[in-house]
C-alpha angles and dihedrals in degrees: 000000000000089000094060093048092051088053094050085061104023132052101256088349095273128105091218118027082230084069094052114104134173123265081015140290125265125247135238129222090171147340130213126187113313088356138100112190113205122221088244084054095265119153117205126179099235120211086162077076088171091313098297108330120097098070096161086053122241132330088002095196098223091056093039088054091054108059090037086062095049089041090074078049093066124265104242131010103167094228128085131290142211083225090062102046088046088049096049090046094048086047083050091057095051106031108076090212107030101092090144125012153174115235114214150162103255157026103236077048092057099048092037090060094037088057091042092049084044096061095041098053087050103038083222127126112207131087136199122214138157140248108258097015110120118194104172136294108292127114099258091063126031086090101131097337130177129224116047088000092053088044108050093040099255117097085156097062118208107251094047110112116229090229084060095067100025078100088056123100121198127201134151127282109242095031111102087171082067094060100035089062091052095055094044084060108033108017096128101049090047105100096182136009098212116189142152103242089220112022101234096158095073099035129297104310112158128195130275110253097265106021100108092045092058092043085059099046095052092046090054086044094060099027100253128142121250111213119194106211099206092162073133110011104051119088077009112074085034136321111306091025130242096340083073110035090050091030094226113129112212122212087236137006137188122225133199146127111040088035089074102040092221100334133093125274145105132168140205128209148111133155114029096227087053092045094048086077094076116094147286082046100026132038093245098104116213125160142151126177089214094041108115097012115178091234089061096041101055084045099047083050095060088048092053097044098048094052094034081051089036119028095115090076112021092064113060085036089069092039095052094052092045084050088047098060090036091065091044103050087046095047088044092057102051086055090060097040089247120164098226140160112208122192136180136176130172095312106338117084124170130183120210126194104234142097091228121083109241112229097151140016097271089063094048098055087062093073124117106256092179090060087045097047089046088047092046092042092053097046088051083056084055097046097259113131117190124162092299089239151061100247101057134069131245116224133199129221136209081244089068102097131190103271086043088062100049091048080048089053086041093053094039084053092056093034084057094046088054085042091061099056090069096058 
């Protein structure tokens, strides 16, 4: 079996603990449009989607034709490019805050740097974060995380020296009070708020109405620097992410995922007086050997230029399709009697089994995972993949087409129906 195999070469198999499933997760030989095709000839309708960023689906032909044609080109030089430059002016239109930025490979990288900048512009050490936000797998920040670290009971991952997030400070998510008391107390020594701006890696949990703005007004008020972390959100919830469709401008942001369109690459950036502390003009030192490579940046062009061409109609396409599962999944369980939380914004939507509404992470741990495990497991039977866990989003594509909807709501009415049996 494949999966043993994989075991005998890769802890638990998996490459990232979010891809780990019991008995064992399925694997892909290749994946079109809407479709994941599994290696025993399974096809699955897939709204993981790689968590989130493939928004055009998989295999989207304008991106693929791009890199094919910088492939003959070669794939890395280690010096710059004209791609790069083009891709990080095009990130600058479209983004509100990103008026100089880093390009980079991940997600944990662009936070990593964006921390890092943070500090050294401010001179500051501390940092504020939130219970269930995950922004990546380095030490600062795996202090209470969602995602796999939700999921699998650790958010304070063994390895991480206590002296590494003695500087981190944790609060809920939702509870501007809580911010506000920790500023008042140690304003001056917080170099960076950073926050997702809807928590998407512990389930779907979106903000209260005027909690970003308040977040943005405190850090103004003590100099920090407020750092959207839109790894998920941005090019997701609109354009240029979650600084548009909320209107606050954040001093920084992190951006990732979608940004790719299947590649890797991610960047960091904001305000140009934060950003000209990076070297080689500022102290702040920040490198990679792959940032900026020629292959991601052609691919995260044709991303940008499609939805920048495209995003009247893009947008509430995504959106309907999201709004349309949502409805369903909430109408379903009432049929069957089910406790369930349904959220939905722009084209993420997430159901949680409980009777409480889920505005933080402490909420969200109170869900019933053996509902959800029964409910993921059986739509798997009908060939429906979402994130195989509670804590994570399912996203929708522009691949996902109508008939691929109603078999997803099929296969949601007999997943319930499995779900209820484990009340």
């Amino acid at each position: 079996m494949l999966f043993e195999s994989a075991k005998s070469v890769l802890p638990g198999g998996v490459n990232s603990p979010v891809r780990a499933f019991s008995p064992y997760p399925f694997f892909v030989e290749y994946a079109k449009g809407s479709k994941l095709y599994d290696v025993d000839g399974k096809v699955y309708i897939d709204y993981c989607n790689a968590y989130g960023a493939m928004l055009f689906g998989h295999a989207c032909p304008e991106v693929i034709e791009a890199v094919k044609a910088q492939l003959v080109k070669g794939s890395l030089y280690g010096v710059p490019t004209e791609q790069e430059v083009k891709f990080a002016e095009l990130i600058k239109k479209v983004s509100p805050c990103m008026e100089m930025m880093r390009l980079v490979n991940t997600g944990t990288e662009a936070t990593m740097h964006a921390i890092r900048v943070a500090r050294g512009y401010t001179g500051r050490k501390k940092i504020i974060k939130f219970e269930g936000c995950f922004h990546g797998s380095h030490d600062n920040v795996l202090v209470k995380a969602g995602s796999g670290a939700a999921t699998f009971g650790t958010p304070n991952s063994l390895g991480v020296p206590e002296d590494t997030t003695k500087n981190t400070i944790v609060l809920p998510y939702n509870d501007v009070a809580a911010v506000e008391k920790v500023l008042e107390r140690e304003g001056n020594d917080i170099a960076a708020v950073i926050v997702e701006p809807v928590l998407a890696n512990v389930g779907l949990i979106l903000p209260k109405s005027d909690y970003l703005s308040s977040l943005r007004k405190l850090t103004s008020k003590y100099g920090v620097v407020l750092i959207f972390d839109e790894i998920i959100t941005g090019f997701r919830l609109a354009l240029g992410g979650a600084q548009e469709y909320f209107n606050v401008k954040p001093d920084m942001a992190t951006l990732g995922k979608v940004l790719g369109g299947g590649f890797p690459v991610a960047a960091f950036g904001g305000k140009a007086e934060i950003m000209q502390h990076i070297s080689p003009v500022g102290g702040v030192y920040q490198a990679g050997t792959f940032s900026g490579n020629p292959i991601s940046a052609v691919a995260g062009y044709a991303v940008l230029s499609i939805l920048e061409k495209r995003k009247s109609e893009i947008y509430p396409q995504l959106e309907k399709a999201a709004r349309e599962l949502s409805v369903a999944l909430l109408d379903l369980s009432k049929n069957y009697k089910l406790p369930v939380q349904v959220y939905n914004i722009a084209s993420l939507y997430q159901v949680f089994f409980t009777n409480h509404a889920v505005v933080d992470y402490a909420c969200a741990k109170l869900s019933n995972v053996k509902m959800f495990n029964a409910y993921f497991n059986e739509l798997l039977k009908q060939g429906v993949f979402i994130p195989p866990s509670q804590f994570e989003a399912c996203f929708t594509s522009t691949a996902h087409l109508p008939e691929d909807i109603k078999c997803t709501i099929e296969a949601f009415d007999k997943a319930l129906s499995v779900a209820s049996r484990e009340r």
